[in-house]
mmCIF file of C-alpha atoms and ligand atoms in Angstrom:
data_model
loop_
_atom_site.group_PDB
_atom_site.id
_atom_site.type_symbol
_atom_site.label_atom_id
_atom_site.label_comp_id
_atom_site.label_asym_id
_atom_site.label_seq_id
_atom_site.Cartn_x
_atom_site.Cartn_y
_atom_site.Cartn_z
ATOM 1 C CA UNK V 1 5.634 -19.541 15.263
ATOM 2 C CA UNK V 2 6.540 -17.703 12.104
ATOM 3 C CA UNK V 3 4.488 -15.231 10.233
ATOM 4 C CA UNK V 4 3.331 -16.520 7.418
ATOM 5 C CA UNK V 5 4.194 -13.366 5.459
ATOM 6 C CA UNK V 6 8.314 -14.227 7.150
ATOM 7 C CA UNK V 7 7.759 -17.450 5.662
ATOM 8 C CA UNK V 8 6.616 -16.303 2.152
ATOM 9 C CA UNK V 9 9.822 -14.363 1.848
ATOM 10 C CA UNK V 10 11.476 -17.279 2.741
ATOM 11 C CA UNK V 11 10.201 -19.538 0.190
ATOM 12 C CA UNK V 12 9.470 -16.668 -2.605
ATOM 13 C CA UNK V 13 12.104 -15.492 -4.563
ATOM 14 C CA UNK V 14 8.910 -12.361 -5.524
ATOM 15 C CA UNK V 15 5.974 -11.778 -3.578
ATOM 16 C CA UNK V 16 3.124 -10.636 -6.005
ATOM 17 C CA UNK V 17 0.917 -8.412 -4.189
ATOM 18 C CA UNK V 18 -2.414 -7.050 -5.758
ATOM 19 C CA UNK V 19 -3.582 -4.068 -7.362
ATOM 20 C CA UNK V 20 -5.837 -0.934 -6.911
ATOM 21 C CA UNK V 21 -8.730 -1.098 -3.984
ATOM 22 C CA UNK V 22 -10.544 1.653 -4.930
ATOM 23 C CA UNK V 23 -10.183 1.332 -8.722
ATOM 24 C CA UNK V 24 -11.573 -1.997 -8.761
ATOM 25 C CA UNK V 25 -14.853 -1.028 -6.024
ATOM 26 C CA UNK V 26 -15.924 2.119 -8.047
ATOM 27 C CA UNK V 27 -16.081 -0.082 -11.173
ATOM 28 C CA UNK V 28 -18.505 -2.247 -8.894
ATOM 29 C CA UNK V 29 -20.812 0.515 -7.946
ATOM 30 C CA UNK V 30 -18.858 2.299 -5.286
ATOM 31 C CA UNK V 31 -19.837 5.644 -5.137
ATOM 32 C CA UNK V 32 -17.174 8.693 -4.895
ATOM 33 C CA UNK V 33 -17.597 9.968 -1.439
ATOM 34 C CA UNK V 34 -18.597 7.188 0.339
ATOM 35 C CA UNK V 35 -16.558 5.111 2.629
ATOM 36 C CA UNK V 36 -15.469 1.386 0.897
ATOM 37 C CA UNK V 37 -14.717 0.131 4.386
ATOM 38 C CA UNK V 38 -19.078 -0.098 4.662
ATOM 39 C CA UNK V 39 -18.861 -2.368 2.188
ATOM 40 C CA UNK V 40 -17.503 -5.013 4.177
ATOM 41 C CA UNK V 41 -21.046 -5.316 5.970
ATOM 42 C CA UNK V 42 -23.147 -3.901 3.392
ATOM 43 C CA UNK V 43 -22.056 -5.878 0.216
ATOM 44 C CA UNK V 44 -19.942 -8.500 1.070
ATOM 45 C CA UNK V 45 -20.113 -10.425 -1.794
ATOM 46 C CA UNK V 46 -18.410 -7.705 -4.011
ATOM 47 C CA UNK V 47 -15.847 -7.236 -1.366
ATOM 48 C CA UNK V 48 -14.941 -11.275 -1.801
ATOM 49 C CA UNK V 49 -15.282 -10.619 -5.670
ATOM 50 C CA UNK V 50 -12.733 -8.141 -5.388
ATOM 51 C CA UNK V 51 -10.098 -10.016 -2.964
ATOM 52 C CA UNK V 52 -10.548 -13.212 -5.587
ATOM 53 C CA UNK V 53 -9.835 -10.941 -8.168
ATOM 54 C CA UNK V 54 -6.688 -10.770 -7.105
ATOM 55 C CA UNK V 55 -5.771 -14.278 -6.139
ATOM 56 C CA UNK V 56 -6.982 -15.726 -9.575
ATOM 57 C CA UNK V 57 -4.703 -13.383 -11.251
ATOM 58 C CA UNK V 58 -1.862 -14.870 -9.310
ATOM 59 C CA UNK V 59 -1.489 -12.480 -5.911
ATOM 60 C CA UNK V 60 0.207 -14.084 -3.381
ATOM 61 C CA UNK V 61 -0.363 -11.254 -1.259
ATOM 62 C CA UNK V 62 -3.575 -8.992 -0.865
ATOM 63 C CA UNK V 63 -4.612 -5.913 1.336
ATOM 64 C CA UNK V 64 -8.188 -5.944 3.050
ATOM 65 C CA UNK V 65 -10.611 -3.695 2.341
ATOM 66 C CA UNK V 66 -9.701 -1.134 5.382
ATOM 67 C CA UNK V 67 -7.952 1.420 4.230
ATOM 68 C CA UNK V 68 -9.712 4.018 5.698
ATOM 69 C CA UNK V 69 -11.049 1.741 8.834
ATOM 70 C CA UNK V 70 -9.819 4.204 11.449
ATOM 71 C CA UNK V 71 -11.922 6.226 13.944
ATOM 72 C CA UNK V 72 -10.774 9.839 12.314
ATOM 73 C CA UNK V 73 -11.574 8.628 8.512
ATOM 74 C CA UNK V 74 -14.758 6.798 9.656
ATOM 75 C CA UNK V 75 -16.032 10.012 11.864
ATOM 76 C CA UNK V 76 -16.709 11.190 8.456
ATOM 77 C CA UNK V 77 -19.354 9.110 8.209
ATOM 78 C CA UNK V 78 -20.158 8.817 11.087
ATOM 79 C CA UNK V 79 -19.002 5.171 11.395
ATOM 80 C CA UNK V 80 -16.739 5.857 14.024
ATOM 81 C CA UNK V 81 -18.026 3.534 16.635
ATOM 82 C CA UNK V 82 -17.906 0.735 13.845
ATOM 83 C CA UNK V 83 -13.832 0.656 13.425
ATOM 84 C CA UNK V 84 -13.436 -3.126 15.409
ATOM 85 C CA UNK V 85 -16.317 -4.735 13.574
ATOM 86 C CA UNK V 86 -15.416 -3.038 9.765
ATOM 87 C CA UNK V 87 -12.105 -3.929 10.344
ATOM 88 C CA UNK V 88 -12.843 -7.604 11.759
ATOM 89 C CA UNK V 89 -15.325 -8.710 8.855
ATOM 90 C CA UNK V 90 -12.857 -6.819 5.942
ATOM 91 C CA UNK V 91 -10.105 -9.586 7.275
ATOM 92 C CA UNK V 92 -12.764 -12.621 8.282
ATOM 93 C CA UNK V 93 -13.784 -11.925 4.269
ATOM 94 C CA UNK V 94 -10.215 -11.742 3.391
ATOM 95 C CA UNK V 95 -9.291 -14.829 5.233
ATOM 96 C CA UNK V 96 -12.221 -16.484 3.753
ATOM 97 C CA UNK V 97 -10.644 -16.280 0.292
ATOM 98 C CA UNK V 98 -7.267 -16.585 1.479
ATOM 99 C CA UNK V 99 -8.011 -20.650 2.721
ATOM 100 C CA UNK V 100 -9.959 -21.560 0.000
ATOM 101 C CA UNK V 101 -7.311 -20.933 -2.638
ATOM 102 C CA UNK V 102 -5.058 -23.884 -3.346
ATOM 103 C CA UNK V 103 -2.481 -21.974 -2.353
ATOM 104 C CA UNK V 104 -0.879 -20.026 0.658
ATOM 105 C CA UNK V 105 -1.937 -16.337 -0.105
ATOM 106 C CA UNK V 106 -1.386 -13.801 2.770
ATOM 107 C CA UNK V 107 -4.112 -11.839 4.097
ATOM 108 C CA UNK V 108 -2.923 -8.009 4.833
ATOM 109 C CA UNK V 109 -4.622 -5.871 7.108
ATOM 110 C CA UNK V 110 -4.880 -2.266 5.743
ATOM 111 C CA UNK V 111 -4.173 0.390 7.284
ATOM 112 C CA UNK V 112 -4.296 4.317 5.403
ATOM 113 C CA UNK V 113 -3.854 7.387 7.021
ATOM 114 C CA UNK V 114 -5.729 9.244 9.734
ATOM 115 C CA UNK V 115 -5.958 12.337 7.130
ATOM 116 C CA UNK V 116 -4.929 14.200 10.309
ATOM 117 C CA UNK V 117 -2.101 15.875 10.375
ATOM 118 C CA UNK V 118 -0.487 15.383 13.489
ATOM 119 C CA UNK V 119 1.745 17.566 15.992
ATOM 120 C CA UNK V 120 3.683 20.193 15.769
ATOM 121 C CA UNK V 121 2.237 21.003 12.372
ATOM 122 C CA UNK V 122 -1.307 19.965 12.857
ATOM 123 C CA UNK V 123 -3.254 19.069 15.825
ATOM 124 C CA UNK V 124 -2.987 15.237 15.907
ATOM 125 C CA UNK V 125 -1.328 13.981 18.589
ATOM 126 C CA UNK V 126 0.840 11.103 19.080
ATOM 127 C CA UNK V 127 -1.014 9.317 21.405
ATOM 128 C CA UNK V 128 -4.515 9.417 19.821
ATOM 129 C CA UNK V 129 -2.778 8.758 16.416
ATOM 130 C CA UNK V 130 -1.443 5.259 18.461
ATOM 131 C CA UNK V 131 -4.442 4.658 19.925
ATOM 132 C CA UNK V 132 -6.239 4.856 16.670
ATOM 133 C CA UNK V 133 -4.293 2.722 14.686
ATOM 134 C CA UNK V 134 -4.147 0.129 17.868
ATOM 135 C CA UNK V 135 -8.005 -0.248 17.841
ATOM 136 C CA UNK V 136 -7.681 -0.475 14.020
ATOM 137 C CA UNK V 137 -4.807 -3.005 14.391
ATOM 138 C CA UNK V 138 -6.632 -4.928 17.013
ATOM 139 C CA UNK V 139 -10.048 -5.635 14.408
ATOM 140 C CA UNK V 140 -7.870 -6.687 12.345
ATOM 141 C CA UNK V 141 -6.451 -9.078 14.284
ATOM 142 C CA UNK V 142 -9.437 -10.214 15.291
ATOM 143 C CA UNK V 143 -10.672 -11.186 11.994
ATOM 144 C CA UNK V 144 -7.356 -13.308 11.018
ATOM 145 C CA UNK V 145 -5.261 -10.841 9.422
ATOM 146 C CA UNK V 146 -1.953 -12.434 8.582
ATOM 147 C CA UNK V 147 0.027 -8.988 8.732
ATOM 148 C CA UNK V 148 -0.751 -5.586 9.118
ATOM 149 C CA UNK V 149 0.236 -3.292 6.214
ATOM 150 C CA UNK V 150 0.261 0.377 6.339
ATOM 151 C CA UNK V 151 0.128 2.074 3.210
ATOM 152 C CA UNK V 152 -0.052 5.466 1.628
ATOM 153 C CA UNK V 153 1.487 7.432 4.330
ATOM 154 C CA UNK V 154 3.068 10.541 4.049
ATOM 155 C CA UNK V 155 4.291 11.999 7.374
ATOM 156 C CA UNK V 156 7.335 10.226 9.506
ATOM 157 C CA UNK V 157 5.361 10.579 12.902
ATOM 158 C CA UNK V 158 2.719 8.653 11.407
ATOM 159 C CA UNK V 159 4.380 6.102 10.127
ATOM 160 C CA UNK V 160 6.267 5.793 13.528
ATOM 161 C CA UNK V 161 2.679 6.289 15.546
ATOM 162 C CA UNK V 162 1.374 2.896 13.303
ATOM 163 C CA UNK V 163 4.841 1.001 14.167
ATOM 164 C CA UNK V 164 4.159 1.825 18.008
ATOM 165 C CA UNK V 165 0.246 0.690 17.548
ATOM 166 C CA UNK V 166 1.188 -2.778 16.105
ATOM 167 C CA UNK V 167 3.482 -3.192 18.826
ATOM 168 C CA UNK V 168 0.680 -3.190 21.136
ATOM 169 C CA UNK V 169 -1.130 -5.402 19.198
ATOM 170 C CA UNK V 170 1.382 -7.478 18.921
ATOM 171 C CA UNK V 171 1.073 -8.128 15.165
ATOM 172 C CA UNK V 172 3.852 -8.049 12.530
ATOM 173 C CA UNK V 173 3.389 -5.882 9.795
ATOM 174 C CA UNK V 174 4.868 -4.253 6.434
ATOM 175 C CA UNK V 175 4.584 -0.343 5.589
ATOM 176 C CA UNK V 176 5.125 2.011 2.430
ATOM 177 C CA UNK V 177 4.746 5.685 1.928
ATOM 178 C CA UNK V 178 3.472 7.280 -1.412
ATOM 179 C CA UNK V 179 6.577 9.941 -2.951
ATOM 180 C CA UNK V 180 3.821 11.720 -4.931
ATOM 181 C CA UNK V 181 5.601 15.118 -4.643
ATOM 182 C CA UNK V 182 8.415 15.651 -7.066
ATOM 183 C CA UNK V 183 10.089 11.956 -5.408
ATOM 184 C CA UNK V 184 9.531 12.830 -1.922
ATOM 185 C CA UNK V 185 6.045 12.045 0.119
ATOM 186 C CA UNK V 186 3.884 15.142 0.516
ATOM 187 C CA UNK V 187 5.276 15.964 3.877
ATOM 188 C CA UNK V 188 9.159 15.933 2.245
ATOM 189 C CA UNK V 189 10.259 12.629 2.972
ATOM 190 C CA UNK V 190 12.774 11.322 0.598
ATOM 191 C CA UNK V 191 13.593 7.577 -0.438
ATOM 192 C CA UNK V 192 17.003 8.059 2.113
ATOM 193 C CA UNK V 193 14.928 9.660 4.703
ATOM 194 C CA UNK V 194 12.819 6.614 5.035
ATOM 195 C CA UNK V 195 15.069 3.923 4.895
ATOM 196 C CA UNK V 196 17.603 5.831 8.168
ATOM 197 C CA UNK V 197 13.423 6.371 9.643
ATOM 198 C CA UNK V 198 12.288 2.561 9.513
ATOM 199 C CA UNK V 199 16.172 1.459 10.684
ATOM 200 C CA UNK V 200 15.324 3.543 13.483
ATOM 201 C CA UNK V 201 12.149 1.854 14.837
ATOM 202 C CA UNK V 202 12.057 -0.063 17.713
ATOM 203 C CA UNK V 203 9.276 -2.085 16.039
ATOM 204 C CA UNK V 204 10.679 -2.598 12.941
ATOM 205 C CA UNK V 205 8.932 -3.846 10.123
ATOM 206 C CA UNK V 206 8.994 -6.775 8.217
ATOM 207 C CA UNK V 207 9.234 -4.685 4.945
ATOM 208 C CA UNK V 208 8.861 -1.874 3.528
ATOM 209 C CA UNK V 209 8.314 0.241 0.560
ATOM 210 C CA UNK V 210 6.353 2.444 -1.358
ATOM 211 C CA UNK V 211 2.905 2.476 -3.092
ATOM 212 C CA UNK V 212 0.841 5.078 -5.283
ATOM 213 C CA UNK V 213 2.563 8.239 -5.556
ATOM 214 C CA UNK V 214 2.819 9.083 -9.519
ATOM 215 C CA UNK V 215 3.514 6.946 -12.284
ATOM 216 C CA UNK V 216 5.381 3.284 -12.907
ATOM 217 C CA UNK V 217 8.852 5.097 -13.699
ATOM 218 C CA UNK V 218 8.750 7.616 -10.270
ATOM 219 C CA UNK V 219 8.385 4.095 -8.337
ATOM 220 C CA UNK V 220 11.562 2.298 -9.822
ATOM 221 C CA UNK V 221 13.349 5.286 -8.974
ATOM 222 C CA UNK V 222 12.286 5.185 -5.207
ATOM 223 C CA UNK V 223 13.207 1.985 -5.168
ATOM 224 C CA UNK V 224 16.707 2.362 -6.239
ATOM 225 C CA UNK V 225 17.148 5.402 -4.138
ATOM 226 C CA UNK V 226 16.243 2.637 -1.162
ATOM 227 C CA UNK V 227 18.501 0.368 -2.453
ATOM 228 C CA UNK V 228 21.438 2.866 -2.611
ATOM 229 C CA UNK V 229 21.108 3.415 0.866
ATOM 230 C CA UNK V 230 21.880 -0.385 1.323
ATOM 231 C CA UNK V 231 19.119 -1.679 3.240
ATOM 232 C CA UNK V 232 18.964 -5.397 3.911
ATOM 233 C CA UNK V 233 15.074 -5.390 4.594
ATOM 234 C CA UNK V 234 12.666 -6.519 2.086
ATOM 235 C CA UNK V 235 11.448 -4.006 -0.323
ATOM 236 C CA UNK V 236 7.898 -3.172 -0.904
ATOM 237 C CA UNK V 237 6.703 -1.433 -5.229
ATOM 238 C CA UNK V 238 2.740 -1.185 -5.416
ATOM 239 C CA UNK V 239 2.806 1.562 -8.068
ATOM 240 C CA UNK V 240 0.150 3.046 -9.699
ATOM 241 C CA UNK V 241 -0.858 1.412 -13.396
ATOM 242 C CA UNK V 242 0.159 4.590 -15.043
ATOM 243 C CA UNK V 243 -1.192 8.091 -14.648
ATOM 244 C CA UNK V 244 -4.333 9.370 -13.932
ATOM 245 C CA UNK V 245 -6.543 10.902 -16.759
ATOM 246 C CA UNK V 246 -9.674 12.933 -16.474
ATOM 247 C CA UNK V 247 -11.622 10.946 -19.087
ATOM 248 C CA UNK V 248 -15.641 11.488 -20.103
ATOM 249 C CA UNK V 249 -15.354 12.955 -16.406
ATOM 250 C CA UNK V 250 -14.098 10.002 -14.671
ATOM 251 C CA UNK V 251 -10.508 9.010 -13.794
ATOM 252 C CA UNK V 252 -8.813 6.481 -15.878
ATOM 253 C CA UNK V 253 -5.682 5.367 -15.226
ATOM 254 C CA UNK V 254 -3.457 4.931 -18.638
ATOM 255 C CA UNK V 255 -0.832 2.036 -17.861
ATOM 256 C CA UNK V 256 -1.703 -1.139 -20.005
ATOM 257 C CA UNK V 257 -1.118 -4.601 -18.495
ATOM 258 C CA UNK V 258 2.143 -4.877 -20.485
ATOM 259 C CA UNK V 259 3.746 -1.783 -19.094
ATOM 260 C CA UNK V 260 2.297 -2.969 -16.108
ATOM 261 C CA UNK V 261 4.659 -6.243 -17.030
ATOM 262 C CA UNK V 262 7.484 -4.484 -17.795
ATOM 263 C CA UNK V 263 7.337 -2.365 -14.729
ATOM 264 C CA UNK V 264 6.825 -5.848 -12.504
ATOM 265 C CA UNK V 265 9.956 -7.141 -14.132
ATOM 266 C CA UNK V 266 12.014 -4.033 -13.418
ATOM 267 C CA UNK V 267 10.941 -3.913 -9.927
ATOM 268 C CA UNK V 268 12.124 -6.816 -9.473
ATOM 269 C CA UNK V 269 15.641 -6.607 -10.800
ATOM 270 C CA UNK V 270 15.733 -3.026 -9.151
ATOM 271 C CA UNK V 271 15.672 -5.176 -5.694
ATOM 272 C CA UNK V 272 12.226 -5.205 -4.858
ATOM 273 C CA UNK V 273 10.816 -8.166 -3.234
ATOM 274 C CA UNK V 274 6.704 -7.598 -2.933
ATOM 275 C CA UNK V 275 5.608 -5.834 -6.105
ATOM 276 C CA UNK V 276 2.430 -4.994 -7.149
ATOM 277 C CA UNK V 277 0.312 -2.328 -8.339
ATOM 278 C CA UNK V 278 -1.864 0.305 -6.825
ATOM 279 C CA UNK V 279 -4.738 2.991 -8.452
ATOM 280 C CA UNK V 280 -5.900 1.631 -11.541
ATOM 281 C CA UNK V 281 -4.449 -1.938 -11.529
ATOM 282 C CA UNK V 282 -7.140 -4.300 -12.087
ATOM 283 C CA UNK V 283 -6.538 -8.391 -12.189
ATOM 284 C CA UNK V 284 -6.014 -7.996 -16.124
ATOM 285 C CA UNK V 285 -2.641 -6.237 -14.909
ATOM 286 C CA UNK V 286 -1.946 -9.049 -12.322
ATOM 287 C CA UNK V 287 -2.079 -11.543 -14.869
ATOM 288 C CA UNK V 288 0.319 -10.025 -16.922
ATOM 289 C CA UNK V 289 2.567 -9.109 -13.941
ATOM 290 C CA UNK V 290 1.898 -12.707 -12.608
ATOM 291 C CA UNK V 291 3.629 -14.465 -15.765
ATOM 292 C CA UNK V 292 5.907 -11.621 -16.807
ATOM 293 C CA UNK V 293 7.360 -12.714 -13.036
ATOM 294 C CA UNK V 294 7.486 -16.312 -13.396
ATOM 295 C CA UNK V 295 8.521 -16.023 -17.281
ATOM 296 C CA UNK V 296 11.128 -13.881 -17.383
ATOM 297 C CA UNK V 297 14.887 -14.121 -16.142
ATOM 298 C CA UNK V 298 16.287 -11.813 -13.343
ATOM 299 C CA UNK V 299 18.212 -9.019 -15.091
ATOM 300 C CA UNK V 300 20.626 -6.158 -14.326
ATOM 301 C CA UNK V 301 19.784 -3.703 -12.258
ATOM 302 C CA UNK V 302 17.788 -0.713 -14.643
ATOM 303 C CA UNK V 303 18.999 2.397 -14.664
ATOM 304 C CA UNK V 304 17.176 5.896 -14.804
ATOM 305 C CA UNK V 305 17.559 5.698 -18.750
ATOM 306 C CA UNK V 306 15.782 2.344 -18.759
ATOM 307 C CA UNK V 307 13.274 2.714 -16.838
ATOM 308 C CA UNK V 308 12.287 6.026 -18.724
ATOM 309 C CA UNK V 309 12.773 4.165 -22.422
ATOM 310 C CA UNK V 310 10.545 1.429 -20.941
ATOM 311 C CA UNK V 311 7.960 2.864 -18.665
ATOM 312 C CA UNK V 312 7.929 7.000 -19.647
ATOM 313 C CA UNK V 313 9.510 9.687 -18.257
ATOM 314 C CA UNK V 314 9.481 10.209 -14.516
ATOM 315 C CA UNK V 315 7.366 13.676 -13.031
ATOM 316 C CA UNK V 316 10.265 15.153 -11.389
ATOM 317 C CA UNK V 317 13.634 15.901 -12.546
ATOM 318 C CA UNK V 318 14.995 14.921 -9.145
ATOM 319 C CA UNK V 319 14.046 12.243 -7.052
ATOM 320 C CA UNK V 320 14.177 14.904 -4.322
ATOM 321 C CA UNK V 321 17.964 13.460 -2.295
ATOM 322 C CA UNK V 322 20.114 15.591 -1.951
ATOM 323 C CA UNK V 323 18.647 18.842 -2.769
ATOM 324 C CA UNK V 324 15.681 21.165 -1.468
ATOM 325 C CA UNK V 325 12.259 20.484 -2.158
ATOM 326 C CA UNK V 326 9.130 20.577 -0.153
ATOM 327 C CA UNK V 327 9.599 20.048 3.093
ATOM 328 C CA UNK V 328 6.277 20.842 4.555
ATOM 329 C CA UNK V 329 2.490 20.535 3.351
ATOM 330 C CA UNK V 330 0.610 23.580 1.954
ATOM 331 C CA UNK V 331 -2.252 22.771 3.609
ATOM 332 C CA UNK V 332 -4.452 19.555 4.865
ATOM 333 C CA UNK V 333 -5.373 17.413 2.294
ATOM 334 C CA UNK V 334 -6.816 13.778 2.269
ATOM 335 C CA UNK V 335 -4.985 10.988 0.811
ATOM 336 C CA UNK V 336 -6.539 9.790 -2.311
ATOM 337 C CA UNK V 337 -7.408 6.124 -1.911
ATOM 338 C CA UNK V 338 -5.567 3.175 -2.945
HETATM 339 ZN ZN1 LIG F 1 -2.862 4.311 -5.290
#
């Protein structure tokens, strides 16, 4: 039986996946500080509001609300004995939407960090870090997930800890990592470091990618730095719509639905195959992505100058290969949401 995710990059020349989680919930009422993942019990309507956002903007693709459905991230609210159900009712609402459109859309299982840091450097281990993301993996399942998709990570072992997890839930899945740090994640990994990382799995994934991080340029450059390595796997661009502004004492991201356009179109002639966006995309952006996709011709592969003249300049003079940069944390930190 194939996945149907396997058979959308089969049929799809470009997989549009959807836009921001967390941008979209706040503007619903979501309060900063509490956990989205409640949602999926406690207002389930908005949650379905916000997965059909995507898929009448033109997703083919969208990620559950889940993010932070594991037992570490939900100890904070003391939720932790709630990961199977609030990750089985984010994908049962997800697949809910998914079968009424009147078209295939793929149903992807979320799955964020632990916001632990794990061993040597921190005190996560290996084994709880599987064993979380298995009971994680395994809600998900049970609500109909098509795929699992990790997102947002930032340390190898983790990303390697998920891989393992989905393994023993036997369930296919996609991952990305956010280069938020001057082109490398914040625990140093660079665009080459991930691609020899994810050729190394023994559960290899289906694709994979990156998402947040900083701006629409810094993406397209982590892209190409995946393509130079010459991967054959399917490449994964959910990049932020722009950069985040403190404005009137709220966050606003700055990227317009055309740059968010322009940046779908260059993604996709960089050699990415699922593009979308991440923080501050809203289904204005996918609408504009959606057509910019269908409407426009493939192109040349962008360079640096390009994607700079087109999108604005990148954060980093560097993209972080082949030269020293951070290699380890300054201290824990939680990932910001997607
Ligand atoms: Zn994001």
């Amino acid at each position: 039986m194939t996945n149907p995710l396997a058979a959308m990059l089969d049929s799809h020349d470009v997989i549009l996946a959807d836009g921001a989680t967390g941008t979209n919930l706040f503007n619903m009422g979501l309060m900063a500080g509490d956990a989205p993942e409640l949602w999926n019990t406690d207002e389930p309507a908005k949650i379905k509001a916000l997965y059909s956002g995507a898929v009448d903007a033109g997703s083919d693709l969208f990620l559950t609300n889940t993010f932070g459905g594991n037992a570490s991230r939900l100890k904070l609210h003391s939720a932790q004995k709630r990961v199977r159900e609030l990750n089985r009712v984010g994908a049962e609402l997800g697949r809910d939407v998914a079968d009424r459109a009147s078209r295939k859309v793929v149903v992807a299982g979320s799955v964020g960090p632990t916001g632990e840091i794990m061993e040597p450097v921190g005190t996560l281990s290996h084994a709880l870090a599987v064993e979380m993301f298995h009971e994680q993996a395994e809600g998900l399942k049970e609500g109909g997930a098509d795929v699992l998709w990790l997102e947002t990570i930032s340390a190898p072992e983790e990303y390697r800890a998920a891989a393992e997890a989905f393994a023993l839930a036997d369930m296919p899945w996609a991952g990305t990592m956010s280069f938020d740090t001057a082109g490398r994640t914040m625990m140093g990994v660079t665009s080459a470091d991930m691609v020899k990382m994810v050729d190394d799995l023994a559960n290899p994934p289906l694709a994979f990618g990156a998402n947040c991080g900083v701006g629409a340029s810094d993406i397209l450059r982590t892209v190409l730095g995946f393509v130079a390595q010459g991967t054959e796997m399917p490449l994964i661009s959910k990049g932020n719509a722009g950069i985040p502004k403190y404005v009137d004492g709220h966050i606003h991201y700055d990227g317009t639905p055309e740059l968010m356009a322009e940046y779908a179109v260059m993604a996709r002639d960089a050699g990415a195959r699922i593009i979308g966006g991440c923080c501050g995309t809203m289904p204005d952006h996918l609408r504009m992505m959606r057509a910019a996709l269908d409407e426009r011709p493939r192109g040349e592969r962008p360079t640096l100058e390009q994607i700079t003249a087109a999108l604005g300049g990148f954060s980093s003079a560097s993209d972080g290969t082949g030269e020293d940069g951070p290699k380890a944390p300054e201290g824990r930190r939680r990932r910001r949401r997607a």
